[in-house]
Tab-separated table of C-alpha atoms and ligand atoms in Angstrom:
chain	number	residue	atom	x	y	z
A	1	MET	CA	94.446	94.911	103.891
A	2	GLN	CA	97.425	95.395	101.595
A	3	PRO	CA	100.070	98.136	101.471
A	4	ILE	CA	99.774	100.578	98.583
A	5	ARG	CA	101.135	99.210	95.292
A	6	GLY	CA	104.877	99.774	95.024
A	7	THR	CA	105.362	100.296	98.766
A	8	LYS	CA	106.732	97.799	101.270
A	9	ASP	CA	106.904	97.306	104.997
A	10	ILE	CA	110.434	96.909	106.261
A	11	LEU	CA	110.023	94.076	108.713
A	12	PRO	CA	112.046	93.352	111.860
A	13	HIS	CA	114.116	90.626	110.148
A	14	GLU	CA	115.189	93.123	107.460
A	15	ILE	CA	115.781	96.170	109.625
A	16	GLN	CA	119.284	94.985	110.524
A	17	PHE	CA	120.384	95.731	106.922
A	18	TRP	CA	118.992	99.257	107.139
A	19	GLN	CA	120.643	99.941	110.460
A	20	TYR	CA	123.914	98.479	109.238
A	21	ILE	CA	123.927	100.670	106.115
A	22	TYR	CA	123.031	103.742	108.167
A	23	CYS	CA	125.859	103.010	110.638
A	24	ILE	CA	128.518	102.414	107.973
A	25	ALA	CA	127.446	105.489	105.995
A	26	ASN	CA	127.435	107.590	109.143
A	27	LYS	CA	130.900	106.331	110.106
A	28	VAL	CA	132.532	106.874	106.712
A	29	LEU	CA	130.835	110.203	106.019
A	30	THR	CA	131.450	111.614	109.499
A	31	LEU	CA	135.152	110.796	109.111
A	32	ASN	CA	135.099	112.920	105.975
A	33	ASN	CA	133.243	115.711	107.765
A	34	TYR	CA	129.927	115.221	105.976
A	35	GLN	CA	126.957	116.155	108.129
A	36	GLU	CA	123.523	114.634	108.028
A	37	ILE	CA	120.599	116.760	106.890
A	38	ARG	CA	116.903	115.857	107.041
A	39	THR	CA	114.545	117.803	104.811
A	40	PRO	CA	110.747	117.496	104.582
A	41	ILE	CA	109.228	114.774	102.431
A	42	ILE	CA	106.797	117.252	100.873
A	43	GLU	CA	107.933	120.253	98.856
A	44	ASN	CA	106.323	122.701	96.463
A	45	THR	CA	105.867	120.979	93.105
A	46	GLU	CA	107.639	123.878	91.446
A	47	LEU	CA	110.910	122.935	93.160
A	48	PHE	CA	111.087	119.741	91.144
A	49	THR	CA	109.734	121.064	87.847
A	50	ARG	CA	112.305	123.864	87.970
A	51	SER	CA	115.256	121.740	88.980
A	52	ILE	CA	114.809	118.267	87.553
A	53	GLY	CA	113.367	119.578	84.296
A	54	ASN	CA	109.979	119.419	82.646
A	55	PHE	CA	110.907	116.894	80.003
A	56	THR	CA	112.477	114.297	82.264
A	57	ASP	CA	110.734	111.032	83.125
A	58	ILE	CA	110.547	112.008	86.785
A	59	VAL	CA	108.669	115.262	86.261
A	60	ASN	CA	106.760	114.069	83.239
A	61	LYS	CA	105.246	110.902	84.564
A	62	GLU	CA	106.615	109.805	87.913
A	63	MET	CA	105.697	112.490	90.435
A	64	TYR	CA	103.275	112.034	93.290
A	65	SER	CA	101.644	115.449	93.261
A	66	PHE	CA	98.479	116.740	94.862
A	67	SER	CA	96.940	119.985	95.941
A	68	ASP	CA	96.518	120.399	99.667
A	69	GLN	CA	93.534	121.868	101.502
A	70	GLY	CA	94.900	125.348	100.844
A	71	ASN	CA	95.192	124.618	97.109
A	72	ARG	CA	98.972	124.548	97.148
A	73	ASN	CA	100.681	122.288	94.614
A	74	ILE	CA	102.663	119.795	96.641
A	75	THR	CA	104.863	116.859	95.598
A	76	LEU	CA	106.276	113.951	97.567
A	77	ARG	CA	109.981	114.322	96.867
A	78	PRO	CA	111.180	112.052	94.030
A	79	GLU	CA	114.876	112.585	94.884
A	80	GLY	CA	117.044	114.370	97.416
A	81	THR	CA	119.268	116.859	95.622
A	82	ALA	CA	116.591	119.439	94.821
A	83	SER	CA	115.425	119.435	98.442
A	84	VAL	CA	118.966	119.833	99.782
A	85	ALA	CA	119.595	122.688	97.340
A	86	ARG	CA	116.353	124.294	98.477
A	87	ALA	CA	117.336	123.893	102.147
A	88	PHE	CA	120.759	125.382	101.371
A	89	ILE	CA	119.033	128.452	99.958
A	90	SER	CA	116.129	128.843	102.413
A	91	ASN	CA	118.421	128.536	105.428
A	92	LYS	CA	121.081	130.743	103.833
A	93	LEU	CA	123.699	128.121	104.605
A	94	TYR	CA	125.957	129.867	102.085
A	95	SER	CA	126.436	132.778	104.464
A	96	SER	CA	128.259	130.702	107.092
A	97	LYS	CA	131.075	129.009	105.160
A	98	LYS	CA	132.206	128.202	101.647
A	99	ILE	CA	132.009	124.423	101.567
A	100	HIS	CA	129.060	122.408	102.844
A	101	ARG	CA	129.265	118.647	102.966
A	102	LEU	CA	125.846	117.134	103.534
A	103	TRP	CA	124.353	113.650	103.498
A	104	TYR	CA	120.873	112.212	103.819
A	105	LEU	CA	118.996	108.950	103.940
A	106	GLY	CA	115.265	108.846	103.466
A	107	PRO	CA	112.239	107.819	101.437
A	108	MET	CA	111.633	109.057	97.890
A	109	PHE	CA	108.511	108.629	95.791
A	110	ARG	CA	108.114	107.927	92.098
A	111	TYR	CA	105.084	106.636	90.289
A	112	GLU	CA	106.751	103.804	88.390
A	113	ARG	CA	105.838	100.266	87.430
A	114	PRO	CA	106.802	98.237	90.510
A	115	GLN	CA	109.240	95.376	89.948
A	116	LYS	CA	112.306	93.936	91.663
A	117	GLY	CA	114.485	96.916	92.646
A	118	ARG	CA	111.861	99.424	91.553
A	119	GLN	CA	109.282	100.676	94.012
A	120	ARG	CA	107.010	103.670	94.322
A	121	GLN	CA	108.313	104.456	97.776
A	122	PHE	CA	112.023	103.672	97.890
A	123	HIS	CA	114.974	105.047	99.831
A	124	GLN	CA	118.108	106.869	98.869
A	125	LEU	CA	121.341	107.490	100.712
A	126	GLY	CA	122.937	110.547	99.165
A	127	ILE	CA	125.674	113.116	99.604
A	128	GLU	CA	126.046	116.657	98.306
A	129	CYS	CA	129.355	118.484	98.381
A	130	ILE	CA	128.356	122.104	97.880
A	131	GLY	CA	130.677	125.010	97.109
A	132	SER	CA	133.644	123.618	95.184
A	133	LEU	CA	134.446	123.622	91.495
A	134	MET	CA	137.586	121.560	92.014
A	135	PRO	CA	137.836	118.177	90.281
A	136	ILE	CA	139.035	116.730	93.607
A	137	ALA	CA	135.511	117.412	94.937
A	138	ASP	CA	134.137	115.080	92.252
A	139	THR	CA	136.784	112.527	93.153
A	140	GLU	CA	136.007	112.853	96.858
A	141	ALA	CA	132.337	112.183	96.136
A	142	ILE	CA	133.044	109.162	93.943
A	143	ARG	CA	135.619	107.838	96.373
A	144	LEU	CA	133.074	108.007	99.195
A	145	ALA	CA	130.473	106.055	97.225
A	146	THR	CA	132.965	103.271	96.506
A	147	LYS	CA	134.352	103.448	100.047
A	148	ILE	CA	130.913	102.921	101.575
A	149	LEU	CA	130.248	99.988	99.254
A	150	HIS	CA	133.584	98.407	100.192
A	151	GLU	CA	132.936	98.952	103.897
A	152	LEU	CA	129.687	97.056	103.348
A	153	ASN	CA	131.830	94.223	101.937
A	154	TYR	CA	130.406	94.799	98.510
A	155	THR	CA	132.754	94.667	95.551
A	156	LYS	CA	130.730	93.365	92.621
A	157	PHE	CA	130.210	96.725	90.993
A	158	ILE	CA	131.619	98.831	88.221
A	159	LEU	CA	131.887	102.598	88.100
A	160	GLU	CA	130.988	104.250	84.809
A	161	ILE	CA	131.894	107.843	84.267
A	162	ASN	CA	131.445	110.483	81.602
A	163	SER	CA	131.629	114.205	81.090
A	164	ILE	CA	128.515	115.816	79.713
A	165	GLY	CA	130.217	119.221	79.373
A	166	ASN	CA	128.615	122.561	80.063
A	167	ILE	CA	125.307	123.960	78.864
A	168	SER	CA	126.646	125.645	75.733
A	169	GLU	CA	128.677	122.618	74.632
A	170	ARG	CA	125.640	120.451	75.143
A	171	LYS	CA	123.429	122.865	73.237
A	172	ILE	CA	125.606	122.685	70.122
A	173	TYR	CA	125.887	118.927	70.416
A	174	GLN	CA	122.169	118.602	70.944
A	175	ASP	CA	121.395	120.555	67.749
A	176	HIS	CA	123.737	118.320	65.770
A	177	LEU	CA	122.313	115.201	67.355
A	178	ILE	CA	118.755	116.239	66.541
A	179	ARG	CA	119.722	116.974	62.960
A	180	TYR	CA	121.394	113.575	62.641
A	181	LEU	CA	118.659	111.557	64.343
A	182	SER	CA	115.853	113.236	62.449
A	183	LYS	CA	117.105	111.476	59.318
A	184	TYR	CA	116.485	108.125	61.002
A	185	LYS	CA	113.425	109.093	62.960
A	186	ASN	CA	111.269	106.198	61.789
A	187	ASP	CA	113.917	103.635	62.691
A	188	LEU	CA	114.218	104.757	66.332
A	189	ASP	CA	112.303	103.091	69.146
A	190	THR	CA	109.113	104.912	70.082
A	191	ASP	CA	110.459	106.387	73.313
A	192	SER	CA	113.432	107.828	71.489
A	193	GLN	CA	111.208	109.238	68.747
A	194	LYS	CA	109.334	111.185	71.391
A	195	ARG	CA	112.563	112.391	72.946
A	196	ILE	CA	114.014	113.916	69.764
A	197	ILE	CA	112.269	117.188	70.418
A	198	ASN	CA	112.125	117.356	74.201
A	199	ASN	CA	115.053	115.466	75.657
A	200	PRO	CA	117.351	114.239	72.872
A	201	LEU	CA	120.314	113.510	75.152
A	202	ARG	CA	118.326	110.803	76.875
A	203	ILE	CA	118.257	108.912	73.569
A	204	LEU	CA	121.927	108.079	74.178
A	205	ASP	CA	120.699	106.043	77.121
A	206	SER	CA	118.332	103.916	75.008
A	207	LYS	CA	118.735	100.171	75.406
A	208	ASN	CA	117.167	99.567	71.977
A	209	ILE	CA	119.712	97.826	69.680
A	210	LYS	CA	118.557	99.514	66.500
A	211	THR	CA	118.697	102.938	68.169
A	212	GLN	CA	122.156	102.123	69.520
A	213	ASN	CA	123.351	101.180	66.025
A	214	ILE	CA	122.096	104.466	64.632
A	215	LEU	CA	123.815	106.370	67.456
A	216	GLU	CA	127.093	104.636	66.780
A	217	PHE	CA	127.572	106.569	63.562
A	218	GLY	CA	126.175	109.830	64.910
A	219	PRO	CA	127.902	112.801	66.544
A	220	LYS	CA	129.641	112.121	69.881
A	221	LEU	CA	129.167	114.447	72.844
A	222	ASN	CA	132.814	113.959	73.751
A	223	ASP	CA	133.936	115.644	70.516
A	224	TYR	CA	132.088	118.807	71.511
A	225	LEU	CA	133.815	119.317	74.845
A	226	GLU	CA	136.209	122.239	75.070
A	227	THR	CA	139.360	122.747	77.114
A	228	ASN	CA	137.809	123.383	80.534
A	229	SER	CA	135.447	120.440	80.382
A	230	LEU	CA	138.150	118.103	79.142
A	231	LYS	CA	140.638	119.303	81.734
A	232	HIS	CA	138.141	118.816	84.552
A	233	PHE	CA	137.282	115.327	83.371
A	234	ASN	CA	140.919	114.309	82.943
A	235	GLU	CA	141.758	115.455	86.434
A	236	VAL	CA	138.909	113.472	87.937
A	237	CYS	CA	140.084	110.398	86.019
A	238	GLN	CA	143.721	110.877	87.051
A	239	ASN	CA	142.706	111.094	90.696
A	240	LEU	CA	140.657	107.923	90.361
A	241	ASN	CA	143.654	106.231	88.771
A	242	TYR	CA	145.845	107.191	91.695
A	243	LEU	CA	143.234	105.915	94.145
A	244	ASN	CA	143.038	102.623	92.252
A	245	ILE	CA	139.311	103.038	91.808
A	246	PRO	CA	138.528	101.147	88.608
A	247	TYR	CA	136.169	102.859	86.183
A	248	LYS	CA	134.914	102.582	82.663
A	249	ILE	CA	134.422	105.690	80.555
A	250	ASN	CA	130.980	105.494	78.980
A	251	HIS	CA	130.463	108.305	76.498
A	252	ASN	CA	126.757	107.507	76.271
A	253	LEU	CA	126.162	107.949	79.969
A	254	VAL	CA	123.801	110.861	80.493
A	255	ARG	CA	121.702	111.197	83.580
A	256	GLY	CA	117.946	111.422	83.774
A	257	LEU	CA	117.916	114.890	85.308
A	258	ASP	CA	118.522	118.214	83.611
A	259	TYR	CA	120.689	119.850	86.213
A	260	TYR	CA	123.957	118.016	85.695
A	261	ASN	CA	127.101	119.338	84.015
A	262	TYR	CA	130.683	118.089	83.580
A	263	THR	CA	130.980	114.832	85.538
A	264	ALA	CA	128.211	112.231	85.417
A	265	PHE	CA	128.632	108.760	86.850
A	266	GLU	CA	126.803	105.610	87.791
A	267	ILE	CA	127.719	102.567	89.792
A	268	LYS	CA	126.268	99.368	88.407
A	269	THR	CA	126.239	95.856	89.749
A	270	THR	CA	128.109	93.295	87.716
A	271	GLN	CA	125.272	90.841	88.424
A	272	LYS	CA	122.791	90.362	85.635
A	273	ASN	CA	119.945	92.185	87.312
A	274	GLN	CA	117.358	94.124	85.455
A	275	GLN	CA	117.705	97.150	87.748
A	276	ASN	CA	121.468	97.147	87.903
A	277	THR	CA	122.216	100.796	88.664
A	278	ILE	CA	122.651	101.246	92.383
A	279	CYS	CA	124.169	104.716	92.430
A	280	GLY	CA	123.834	107.757	90.220
A	281	GLY	CA	125.480	111.116	90.564
A	282	GLY	CA	127.300	114.009	89.059
A	283	ARG	CA	128.169	117.661	89.158
A	284	TYR	CA	125.498	120.363	89.172
A	285	ASP	CA	127.077	123.811	89.120
A	286	ASN	CA	123.984	125.788	88.143
A	287	LEU	CA	121.171	124.199	90.109
A	288	ILE	CA	121.431	126.362	93.216
A	289	ASN	CA	121.583	129.530	91.169
A	290	GLN	CA	118.699	128.374	89.004
A	291	LEU	CA	116.612	127.941	92.168
A	292	GLY	CA	117.307	131.502	93.272
A	293	GLY	CA	120.450	131.026	95.377
A	294	PRO	CA	123.942	132.391	94.755
A	295	GLN	CA	125.996	130.795	91.977
A	296	THR	CA	127.321	127.730	93.842
A	297	PRO	CA	128.933	124.701	92.243
A	298	ALA	CA	128.200	121.273	93.703
A	299	VAL	CA	128.599	117.557	93.185
A	300	GLY	CA	126.758	114.593	94.670
A	301	TRP	CA	125.260	111.150	94.278
A	302	ALA	CA	122.441	108.947	95.505
A	303	ILE	CA	122.430	105.219	96.201
A	304	GLY	CA	119.154	103.260	96.065
A	305	ILE	CA	119.005	101.380	99.357
A	306	GLU	CA	116.561	98.673	98.251
A	307	ARG	CA	118.771	97.799	95.282
A	308	LEU	CA	121.841	97.846	97.490
A	309	ILE	CA	120.221	95.511	100.012
A	310	ILE	CA	119.388	92.998	97.270
A	311	GLU	CA	123.128	92.903	96.566
A	312	ILE	CA	124.595	92.808	100.060
A	313	LYS	CA	122.067	90.916	102.100
A	314	ASN	CA	123.888	87.602	101.840
A	315	ASN	CA	127.186	89.134	102.978
A	316	ILE	CA	125.854	90.339	106.302
A	317	ASP	CA	126.027	88.017	109.311
A	318	LYS	CA	122.934	87.673	111.291
A	319	ASN	CA	123.902	88.442	114.832
A	320	ASN	CA	122.189	85.809	116.935
A	321	GLN	CA	124.634	85.880	119.775
A	322	ILE	CA	122.255	86.501	122.587
A	323	ILE	CA	121.680	85.037	125.999
A	324	TYR	CA	118.294	83.486	126.582
A	325	ILE	CA	117.054	83.727	130.150
A	326	ALA	CA	114.774	80.794	130.850
A	327	ASN	CA	113.020	81.134	134.183
A	328	GLN	CA	110.459	79.540	136.402
A	329	ILE	CA	110.263	81.360	139.668
A	330	THR	CA	107.110	81.571	141.699
A	331	SER	CA	108.044	84.074	144.380
A	332	ASN	CA	110.917	86.561	144.470
A	333	HIS	CA	112.330	87.797	141.139
A	334	ASP	CA	115.123	89.985	142.578
A	335	ILE	CA	117.916	87.703	141.324
A	336	LEU	CA	116.472	87.800	137.838
A	337	TRP	CA	116.783	91.583	137.717
A	338	ASP	CA	120.301	91.461	139.156
A	339	ILE	CA	121.320	89.098	136.365
A	340	ILE	CA	119.691	91.238	133.694
A	341	ASN	CA	121.490	94.332	134.981
A	342	LEU	CA	124.781	92.428	134.825
A	343	ILE	CA	124.302	91.136	131.277
A	344	GLU	CA	123.286	94.577	130.125
A	345	GLN	CA	126.311	96.121	131.824
A	346	TYR	CA	128.528	93.925	129.643
A	347	GLU	CA	126.504	94.895	126.557
A	348	ILE	CA	125.448	91.416	125.629
A	349	ASN	CA	122.073	91.059	123.900
A	350	PHE	CA	119.593	88.968	125.822
A	351	GLU	CA	116.009	87.884	125.869
A	352	LEU	CA	113.989	87.241	128.987
A	353	ASP	CA	111.471	84.462	128.500
A	354	LEU	CA	107.961	85.743	129.209
A	355	SER	CA	105.998	82.698	128.120
A	356	ASN	CA	105.468	81.030	131.500
A	357	TYR	CA	106.010	77.668	129.764
A	358	ASN	CA	107.913	74.955	131.625
A	359	LEU	CA	111.714	75.170	131.431
A	360	SER	CA	112.198	72.461	128.827
A	361	LYS	CA	109.700	74.138	126.524
A	362	GLN	CA	111.474	77.467	127.042
A	363	LEU	CA	114.781	75.860	126.041
A	364	LYS	CA	113.173	74.358	122.980
A	365	ASN	CA	111.962	77.811	122.023
A	366	ALA	CA	115.475	79.258	122.445
A	367	ASN	CA	116.820	76.472	120.282
A	368	GLN	CA	114.323	77.267	117.555
A	369	MET	CA	115.427	80.891	117.665
A	370	GLY	CA	118.972	79.738	116.880
A	371	ILE	CA	120.248	80.784	120.293
A	372	ASN	CA	123.223	78.975	121.784
A	373	LEU	CA	123.576	80.211	125.343
A	374	CYS	CA	120.839	79.887	127.981
A	375	PHE	CA	120.787	80.999	131.591
A	376	ILE	CA	118.344	78.889	133.532
A	377	LEU	CA	116.721	80.045	136.745
A	378	GLY	CA	114.346	77.583	138.384
A	379	GLU	CA	113.236	77.076	141.971
A	380	ASP	CA	116.252	74.899	142.810
A	381	GLU	CA	118.648	77.544	141.466
A	382	ILE	CA	116.961	80.272	143.491
A	383	SER	CA	116.962	78.323	146.747
A	384	ASN	CA	120.614	77.298	146.380
A	385	ASN	CA	122.035	80.565	145.000
A	386	TYR	CA	123.294	79.357	141.656
A	387	ILE	CA	122.308	79.520	138.041
A	388	THR	CA	122.461	76.829	135.370
A	389	ILE	CA	124.241	77.692	132.160
A	390	LYS	CA	123.379	75.587	129.142
A	391	TRP	CA	125.065	75.675	125.733
A	392	LEU	CA	122.360	74.462	123.388
A	393	THR	CA	124.599	73.471	120.462
A	394	THR	CA	126.769	71.121	122.542
A	395	GLY	CA	124.331	70.362	125.365
A	396	ILE	CA	127.070	71.195	127.897
A	397	GLN	CA	125.625	72.369	131.182
A	398	GLN	CA	127.252	73.873	134.245
A	399	LYS	CA	126.316	75.444	137.554
A	400	ILE	CA	127.669	78.881	138.436
A	401	LYS	CA	127.360	80.387	141.868
A	402	ILE	CA	125.620	83.746	141.861
A	403	HIS	CA	128.639	85.513	143.395
A	404	GLN	CA	130.801	84.184	140.511
A	405	LEU	CA	128.366	85.203	137.835
A	406	LYS	CA	129.867	88.622	137.164
A	407	ASN	CA	133.248	87.078	136.349
A	408	TYR	CA	131.596	84.453	134.229
A	409	ILE	CA	129.679	87.027	132.157
A	410	LYS	CA	132.861	89.052	131.765
A	411	TYR	CA	134.625	85.919	130.528
A	412	ILE	CA	131.846	85.235	128.017
A	413	LYS	CA	131.938	88.794	126.782
A	414	ASN	CA	135.700	88.800	126.263
A	415	ASN	CA	136.205	85.307	124.923
A	416	ILE	CA	133.060	83.986	123.349
A	417	ILE	CA	130.736	86.704	122.179
A	418	THR	CA	132.512	88.993	119.757
B	1	LIG	P1	116.594	104.066	86.760
B	1	LIG	O1	117.257	104.358	85.455
B	1	LIG	O2	116.858	102.691	87.285
B	1	LIG	O3	115.141	104.444	86.756
B	1	LIG	P2	117.244	106.630	87.787
B	1	LIG	O4	118.266	107.171	86.852
B	1	LIG	O5	115.846	107.066	87.648
B	1	LIG	O6	117.314	105.027	87.801
B	1	LIG	P3	118.342	108.150	89.961
B	1	LIG	O7	117.364	109.234	89.849
B	1	LIG	O8	119.711	108.359	89.473
B	1	LIG	O9	117.743	106.834	89.269
B	1	LIG	O10	118.397	107.633	91.468
B	1	LIG	C1	119.584	107.083	92.050
B	1	LIG	C2	119.349	105.668	92.496
B	1	LIG	O11	118.123	105.528	93.207
B	1	LIG	C3	119.210	104.657	91.365
B	1	LIG	O12	120.452	104.280	90.870
B	1	LIG	C4	118.507	103.517	92.052
B	1	LIG	O13	119.410	102.734	92.791
B	1	LIG	C5	117.585	104.226	92.996
B	1	LIG	N1	116.225	104.304	92.436
B	1	LIG	C6	115.733	105.184	91.546
B	1	LIG	N2	114.435	104.957	91.297
B	1	LIG	C7	114.083	103.896	92.076
B	1	LIG	C8	112.868	103.171	92.292
B	1	LIG	N3	111.739	103.502	91.687
B	1	LIG	N4	112.883	102.128	93.167
B	1	LIG	C9	114.023	101.773	93.811
B	1	LIG	N5	115.195	102.431	93.645
B	1	LIG	C10	115.232	103.462	92.793
B	2	LIG	MG1	114.111	106.212	86.866
């Protein structure tokens, strides 16, 4: 039996990374008054075709869609923003206050060719700041992405940022771009050739060298931006400057989804990975309105957790500081439970041996688990009211009277286990 292609089990030895990321994100985002939201994994297909756009890769070829027993068209969500926007509208969140700061972490589904950092079920951590047109909202969002990465001790990334203007600026640019590229149609890579009609902006994103050379002499989106777009972008950049958040302006950065305007950004690893984009985001001032809600500007981003874990996994300490309780008692186990209650009271992780092996085999097992500190409870200990403490790395062993154990555990907690 194998898991479905492109899906993975997250095993106990990996779950610590997931919990760590969740905790850090929760801490940083809660400080900034972002609140967690959990939306369903299934949505009406129409939500994604209407928001992400019919000519994008996601809607065109990556969606997991099916019709349910009632013949409804359903899709496993490929990303989080559309669902959050839908939840904002269906629950009329707009009626309670002007600004909503929301975050989520959960599985997303895209039918893609599985490879390192690219799965069919993957996870995104994302935020949406809904209700503000201010450039400082964009900066807040970007700052939080970089803040979370720094809190995770991750620094090997670069922020790329661009302004893709508003719909009318893009429309004029797009017409000019199509006119220019049509002259070189046969020299473009095949993907880009297909995109000329349906999604020409995505051609800017092409990694093909020949296509890039052609683009170099073509019209630049930046030259089509008018005062408001430029002002917004400059303000975001000035704020980033003040915050000392390094960034690179990339005029060819466009995002894969239709709903963005003004600010678009990505965070990429500086490592030479094939899938090097760990975070993508931007402003989407028309999405909520387009889905039937009130005109509500918003900005957000999503980080791919699997890609992030590839980057940070070596920076995270494995916490193996636990007490192993080796035991061989034939009659009364009361003392064992008293000790467990004490260790737990001081919030030290522990494991009670359940193997029924002899004590030396139990200690060997603890050693193999990388554990340093063992509490040993055998018949002699029970009859004489003490417990043996053994430090496996040094071999040092000592006897502690049961009535002194509380102080001893307190000492360990405060001085040894951090
Ligand atoms: P890519 O260009 O790599 O396909 P994308 O532009 O489709 O990325 P977004 O829709 O912006 O990605 O999603 C935000 C983040 O989610 C990405 O930067 C990436 O970290 C992660 N992500 C997207 N698709 C996948 C996938 N199939 N498997 C794992 N992570 C993914
Ligand atoms: Mg993609």
